[in-house]
mmCIF file of C-alpha atoms and ligand atoms in Angstrom:
data_model
loop_
_atom_site.group_PDB
_atom_site.id
_atom_site.type_symbol
_atom_site.label_atom_id
_atom_site.label_comp_id
_atom_site.label_asym_id
_atom_site.label_seq_id
_atom_site.Cartn_x
_atom_site.Cartn_y
_atom_site.Cartn_z
ATOM 1 C CA UNK F 1216 1.669 -2.169 22.057
ATOM 2 C CA UNK F 1217 0.610 1.499 22.541
ATOM 3 C CA UNK F 1218 3.317 1.973 25.191
ATOM 4 C CA UNK F 1219 5.930 1.339 22.399
ATOM 5 C CA UNK F 1220 4.618 4.293 20.331
ATOM 6 C CA UNK F 1221 6.724 7.466 20.233
ATOM 7 C CA UNK F 1222 4.426 9.753 18.080
ATOM 8 C CA UNK F 1223 1.177 9.308 16.200
ATOM 9 C CA UNK F 1224 1.599 10.683 12.701
ATOM 10 C CA UNK F 1225 -1.991 9.877 11.505
ATOM 11 C CA UNK F 1226 -4.855 9.098 13.918
ATOM 12 C CA UNK F 1227 -7.567 6.673 13.021
ATOM 13 C CA UNK F 1228 -9.861 9.612 12.263
ATOM 14 C CA UNK F 1229 -7.377 11.295 9.993
ATOM 15 C CA UNK F 1230 -6.844 7.979 8.145
ATOM 16 C CA UNK F 1231 -10.505 7.266 7.840
ATOM 17 C CA UNK F 1232 -11.109 10.832 6.369
ATOM 18 C CA UNK F 1233 -8.390 10.489 3.819
ATOM 19 C CA UNK F 1234 -9.311 6.980 2.786
ATOM 20 C CA UNK F 1235 -12.931 8.048 2.274
ATOM 21 C CA UNK F 1236 -11.710 10.897 0.116
ATOM 22 C CA UNK F 1237 -9.596 8.471 -2.057
ATOM 23 C CA UNK F 1238 -12.609 6.114 -2.297
ATOM 24 C CA UNK F 1239 -14.823 8.941 -3.553
ATOM 25 C CA UNK F 1240 -12.188 10.043 -6.100
ATOM 26 C CA UNK F 1241 -11.784 6.522 -7.412
ATOM 27 C CA UNK F 1242 -15.547 6.072 -7.562
ATOM 28 C CA UNK F 1243 -15.841 9.200 -9.713
ATOM 29 C CA UNK F 1244 -12.930 8.293 -12.000
ATOM 30 C CA UNK F 1245 -13.845 4.732 -12.671
ATOM 31 C CA UNK F 1246 -17.632 5.303 -13.317
ATOM 32 C CA UNK F 1247 -18.918 2.845 -15.906
ATOM 33 C CA UNK F 1248 -15.834 0.495 -15.498
ATOM 34 C CA UNK F 1249 -15.450 -2.732 -13.500
ATOM 35 C CA UNK F 1250 -12.509 -2.489 -11.209
ATOM 36 C CA UNK F 1251 -9.991 -5.213 -10.176
ATOM 37 C CA UNK F 1252 -8.447 -4.033 -6.845
ATOM 38 C CA UNK F 1253 -5.136 -5.888 -6.203
ATOM 39 C CA UNK F 1254 -3.639 -5.620 -2.706
ATOM 40 C CA UNK F 1255 0.155 -6.197 -2.115
ATOM 41 C CA UNK F 1256 0.454 -8.364 0.948
ATOM 42 C CA UNK F 1257 0.748 -8.082 3.761
ATOM 43 C CA UNK F 1258 0.964 -4.255 4.503
ATOM 44 C CA UNK F 1259 -1.809 -3.167 2.157
ATOM 45 C CA UNK F 1260 -4.380 -5.497 3.668
ATOM 46 C CA UNK F 1261 -5.790 -3.013 6.281
ATOM 47 C CA UNK F 1262 -5.964 -0.029 3.867
ATOM 48 C CA UNK F 1263 -7.456 -2.064 1.134
ATOM 49 C CA UNK F 1264 -10.125 -3.379 3.512
ATOM 50 C CA UNK F 1265 -11.155 0.146 4.358
ATOM 51 C CA UNK F 1266 -10.740 1.660 0.946
ATOM 52 C CA UNK F 1267 -12.941 -0.733 -0.918
ATOM 53 C CA UNK F 1268 -15.910 0.055 1.455
ATOM 54 C CA UNK F 1269 -15.710 3.723 0.000
ATOM 55 C CA UNK F 1270 -15.636 2.619 -3.557
ATOM 56 C CA UNK F 1271 -19.146 2.551 -4.858
ATOM 57 C CA UNK F 1272 -18.632 0.490 -8.049
ATOM 58 C CA UNK F 1273 -18.805 -3.157 -8.884
ATOM 59 C CA UNK F 1274 -15.355 -4.537 -8.107
ATOM 60 C CA UNK F 1275 -13.303 -7.682 -7.471
ATOM 61 C CA UNK F 1276 -10.296 -8.133 -5.256
ATOM 62 C CA UNK F 1277 -7.158 -10.269 -5.580
ATOM 63 C CA UNK F 1278 -3.811 -10.328 -3.801
ATOM 64 C CA UNK F 1279 -0.191 -10.633 -4.693
ATOM 65 C CA UNK F 1280 2.840 -10.801 -2.331
ATOM 66 C CA UNK F 1281 6.355 -10.055 -3.005
ATOM 67 C CA UNK F 1282 9.696 -9.782 -1.005
ATOM 68 C CA UNK F 1283 12.915 -8.248 -1.926
ATOM 69 C CA UNK F 1284 16.290 -9.708 -1.053
ATOM 70 C CA UNK F 1285 18.383 -7.521 1.174
ATOM 71 C CA UNK F 1286 18.534 -6.627 4.923
ATOM 72 C CA UNK F 1287 15.582 -5.728 6.920
ATOM 73 C CA UNK F 1288 15.598 -1.960 6.261
ATOM 74 C CA UNK F 1289 17.036 -1.663 2.679
ATOM 75 C CA UNK F 1290 15.611 -3.501 -0.230
ATOM 76 C CA UNK F 1291 18.163 -4.777 -2.832
ATOM 77 C CA UNK F 1292 15.943 -4.364 -5.751
ATOM 78 C CA UNK F 1293 15.868 -8.000 -6.550
ATOM 79 C CA UNK F 1294 12.296 -8.958 -5.965
ATOM 80 C CA UNK F 1295 10.731 -12.334 -5.936
ATOM 81 C CA UNK F 1296 6.986 -13.258 -6.024
ATOM 82 C CA UNK F 1297 5.838 -15.036 -2.955
ATOM 83 C CA UNK F 1298 2.252 -15.380 -3.982
ATOM 84 C CA UNK F 1299 0.873 -14.695 -7.447
ATOM 85 C CA UNK F 1300 -2.591 -13.564 -8.338
ATOM 86 C CA UNK F 1301 -5.331 -16.066 -8.309
ATOM 87 C CA UNK F 1302 -6.846 -14.857 -11.664
ATOM 88 C CA UNK F 1303 -5.733 -13.386 -14.899
ATOM 89 C CA UNK F 1304 -5.842 -9.639 -15.461
ATOM 90 C CA UNK F 1305 -5.814 -9.336 -19.211
ATOM 91 C CA UNK F 1306 -8.316 -6.597 -20.303
ATOM 92 C CA UNK F 1307 -9.153 -5.725 -16.701
ATOM 93 C CA UNK F 1308 -9.025 -2.254 -15.100
ATOM 94 C CA UNK F 1309 -6.439 -2.935 -12.471
ATOM 95 C CA UNK F 1310 -5.843 -0.710 -9.373
ATOM 96 C CA UNK F 1311 -2.904 -1.876 -7.359
ATOM 97 C CA UNK F 1312 -2.993 -0.974 -3.708
ATOM 98 C CA UNK F 1313 0.112 -0.405 -1.549
ATOM 99 C CA UNK F 1314 0.468 0.780 2.027
ATOM 100 C CA UNK F 1315 3.863 2.404 1.552
ATOM 101 C CA UNK F 1316 6.320 3.317 -1.291
ATOM 102 C CA UNK F 1317 9.816 3.689 -0.083
ATOM 103 C CA UNK F 1318 12.645 2.980 -2.596
ATOM 104 C CA UNK F 1319 9.936 2.013 -5.182
ATOM 105 C CA UNK F 1320 11.817 -1.101 -6.154
ATOM 106 C CA UNK F 1321 9.015 -3.504 -5.079
ATOM 107 C CA UNK F 1322 6.475 -1.598 -6.981
ATOM 108 C CA UNK F 1323 8.703 -1.154 -9.941
ATOM 109 C CA UNK F 1324 9.027 -4.906 -10.233
ATOM 110 C CA UNK F 1325 5.278 -5.609 -9.684
ATOM 111 C CA UNK F 1326 4.165 -2.909 -12.103
ATOM 112 C CA UNK F 1327 6.270 -4.297 -14.859
ATOM 113 C CA UNK F 1328 5.192 -7.851 -14.018
ATOM 114 C CA UNK F 1329 1.487 -6.896 -14.066
ATOM 115 C CA UNK F 1330 1.565 -4.616 -17.075
ATOM 116 C CA UNK F 1331 3.092 -7.352 -19.154
ATOM 117 C CA UNK F 1332 -0.103 -9.198 -18.576
ATOM 118 C CA UNK F 1333 -2.049 -6.678 -20.727
ATOM 119 C CA UNK F 1334 -4.579 -5.266 -18.380
ATOM 120 C CA UNK F 1335 -6.988 -2.706 -19.955
ATOM 121 C CA UNK F 1336 -5.638 -0.061 -17.601
ATOM 122 C CA UNK F 1337 -3.241 0.076 -14.797
ATOM 123 C CA UNK F 1338 -3.099 2.553 -11.795
ATOM 124 C CA UNK F 1339 -1.404 2.666 -8.487
ATOM 125 C CA UNK F 1340 -2.949 3.762 -5.169
ATOM 126 C CA UNK F 1341 -0.732 4.107 -2.020
ATOM 127 C CA UNK F 1342 -1.554 5.188 1.399
ATOM 128 C CA UNK F 1343 1.825 6.558 2.223
ATOM 129 C CA UNK F 1344 4.868 7.689 0.264
ATOM 130 C CA UNK F 1345 8.364 8.494 1.270
ATOM 131 C CA UNK F 1346 9.515 10.416 -1.877
ATOM 132 C CA UNK F 1347 12.877 11.182 -0.360
ATOM 133 C CA UNK F 1348 13.747 7.545 -0.397
ATOM 134 C CA UNK F 1349 12.951 6.877 -4.091
ATOM 135 C CA UNK F 1350 15.513 4.907 -6.107
ATOM 136 C CA UNK F 1351 13.327 4.405 -9.096
ATOM 137 C CA UNK F 1352 10.654 6.662 -10.633
ATOM 138 C CA UNK F 1353 7.121 5.509 -9.914
ATOM 139 C CA UNK F 1354 4.025 7.240 -11.300
ATOM 140 C CA UNK F 1355 1.555 7.223 -8.343
ATOM 141 C CA UNK F 1356 -2.038 7.864 -9.363
ATOM 142 C CA UNK F 1357 -3.703 8.026 -5.969
ATOM 143 C CA UNK F 1358 -1.902 8.893 -2.682
ATOM 144 C CA UNK F 1359 -3.038 9.313 0.805
ATOM 145 C CA UNK F 1360 -0.085 11.193 2.446
ATOM 146 C CA UNK F 1361 3.618 11.991 1.914
ATOM 147 C CA UNK F 1362 5.693 11.145 4.917
ATOM 148 C CA UNK F 1363 9.297 12.011 5.984
ATOM 149 C CA UNK F 1364 12.099 9.394 6.050
ATOM 150 C CA UNK F 1365 11.167 7.892 9.326
ATOM 151 C CA UNK F 1366 10.405 4.256 10.277
ATOM 152 C CA UNK F 1367 6.762 3.835 10.951
ATOM 153 C CA UNK F 1368 4.142 1.187 12.000
ATOM 154 C CA UNK F 1369 0.472 0.672 12.199
ATOM 155 C CA UNK F 1370 -2.595 0.445 9.941
ATOM 156 C CA UNK F 1371 -0.998 -2.645 8.315
ATOM 157 C CA UNK F 1372 2.598 -1.711 8.551
ATOM 158 C CA UNK F 1373 4.874 -3.755 10.692
ATOM 159 C CA UNK F 1374 8.090 -3.751 12.558
ATOM 160 C CA UNK F 1375 9.357 -7.384 12.659
ATOM 161 C CA UNK F 1376 5.726 -8.502 11.737
ATOM 162 C CA UNK F 1377 4.213 -6.836 14.642
ATOM 163 C CA UNK F 1378 2.122 -3.592 15.233
ATOM 164 C CA UNK F 1379 0.094 -4.071 12.015
ATOM 165 C CA UNK F 1380 -3.084 -3.889 14.039
ATOM 166 C CA UNK F 1381 -2.478 -0.374 15.530
ATOM 167 C CA UNK F 1382 -5.422 1.647 14.306
ATOM 168 C CA UNK F 1383 -3.147 4.611 13.632
ATOM 169 C CA UNK F 1384 0.289 5.313 11.905
ATOM 170 C CA UNK F 1385 2.989 6.066 14.386
ATOM 171 C CA UNK F 1386 6.698 6.049 15.065
ATOM 172 C CA UNK F 1387 8.203 3.675 17.751
ATOM 173 C CA UNK F 1388 10.366 4.588 20.692
ATOM 174 C CA UNK F 1389 14.058 3.928 19.811
ATOM 175 C CA UNK F 1390 14.438 1.303 22.621
ATOM 176 C CA UNK F 1391 11.994 -0.916 20.784
ATOM 177 C CA UNK F 1392 14.488 -1.379 18.107
ATOM 178 C CA UNK F 1393 17.359 -1.902 20.543
HETATM 179 C C1 PRP Y 1180 6.762 -2.829 2.263
HETATM 180 C C2 PRP Y 1180 5.604 -2.142 1.501
HETATM 181 C C3 PRP Y 1180 6.037 -2.252 0.181
HETATM 182 C C4 PRP Y 1180 7.571 -2.165 0.158
HETATM 183 C C5 PRP Y 1180 7.972 -0.795 -0.167
HETATM 184 O O1 PRP Y 1180 6.492 -4.248 2.236
HETATM 185 O O2 PRP Y 1180 4.404 -2.745 1.794
HETATM 186 O O3 PRP Y 1180 5.540 -3.388 -0.500
HETATM 187 O O4 PRP Y 1180 7.943 -2.551 1.485
HETATM 188 O O5 PRP Y 1180 9.478 -0.782 -0.127
HETATM 189 P P1 PRP Y 1180 10.230 -0.302 -1.503
HETATM 190 O O6 PRP Y 1180 9.453 0.831 -2.127
HETATM 191 O O7 PRP Y 1180 11.566 0.092 -0.861
HETATM 192 O O8 PRP Y 1180 10.297 -1.493 -2.345
HETATM 193 P P2 PRP Y 1180 7.406 -5.318 3.035
HETATM 194 O O9 PRP Y 1180 8.422 -5.927 2.169
HETATM 195 O O10 PRP Y 1180 7.869 -4.730 4.363
HETATM 196 O O11 PRP Y 1180 6.337 -6.514 3.252
HETATM 197 P P3 PRP Y 1180 4.929 -6.503 4.079
HETATM 198 O O12 PRP Y 1180 3.913 -5.663 3.301
HETATM 199 O O13 PRP Y 1180 4.532 -7.889 4.122
HETATM 200 O O14 PRP Y 1180 5.213 -5.986 5.426
#
């Protein structure tokens, strides 16, 4: 696994430091409110697992999964739900957790879908953002890092469903894609 890595963009320590900062910020800003943290499967799973341990507030978690039609690297914008939430979110303070925002098409669909369910509030937290790739405007409330338009893996993010368990975020050697 590690031998396929070209360059480490964020080490496990760097990720941990930033995730802890985000957790602190969220803890401060949501004082007195009960949070519902929603993870977008599967990529956000690792980030969410780490982040919630730095949020010192009563909270609940739920998960949603979506996929967009298109080829493996470019989403078409037509998104379908693979797994809906287990519970209603009406009147809840929802914080949606993503690993990565690329074109923004997935999140745009999910945000519209979830906001229509009338939560008390709705915010977005992403670990990584590729602003250069954006096709639709997304208001991001909490962000770990901006990254350039490069294909990355690790810390929940896959290539062909693999490398999600790398403890860092990295690029892969070109021969891995060949
Ligand atoms: C990734 C990522 C976002 C989406 C971002 O998920 O987790 O959900 O793509 O792309 P977009 O901004 O261009 O819509 P992916 O569909 O790869 O599924 P996964 O989380 O299960 O790996």
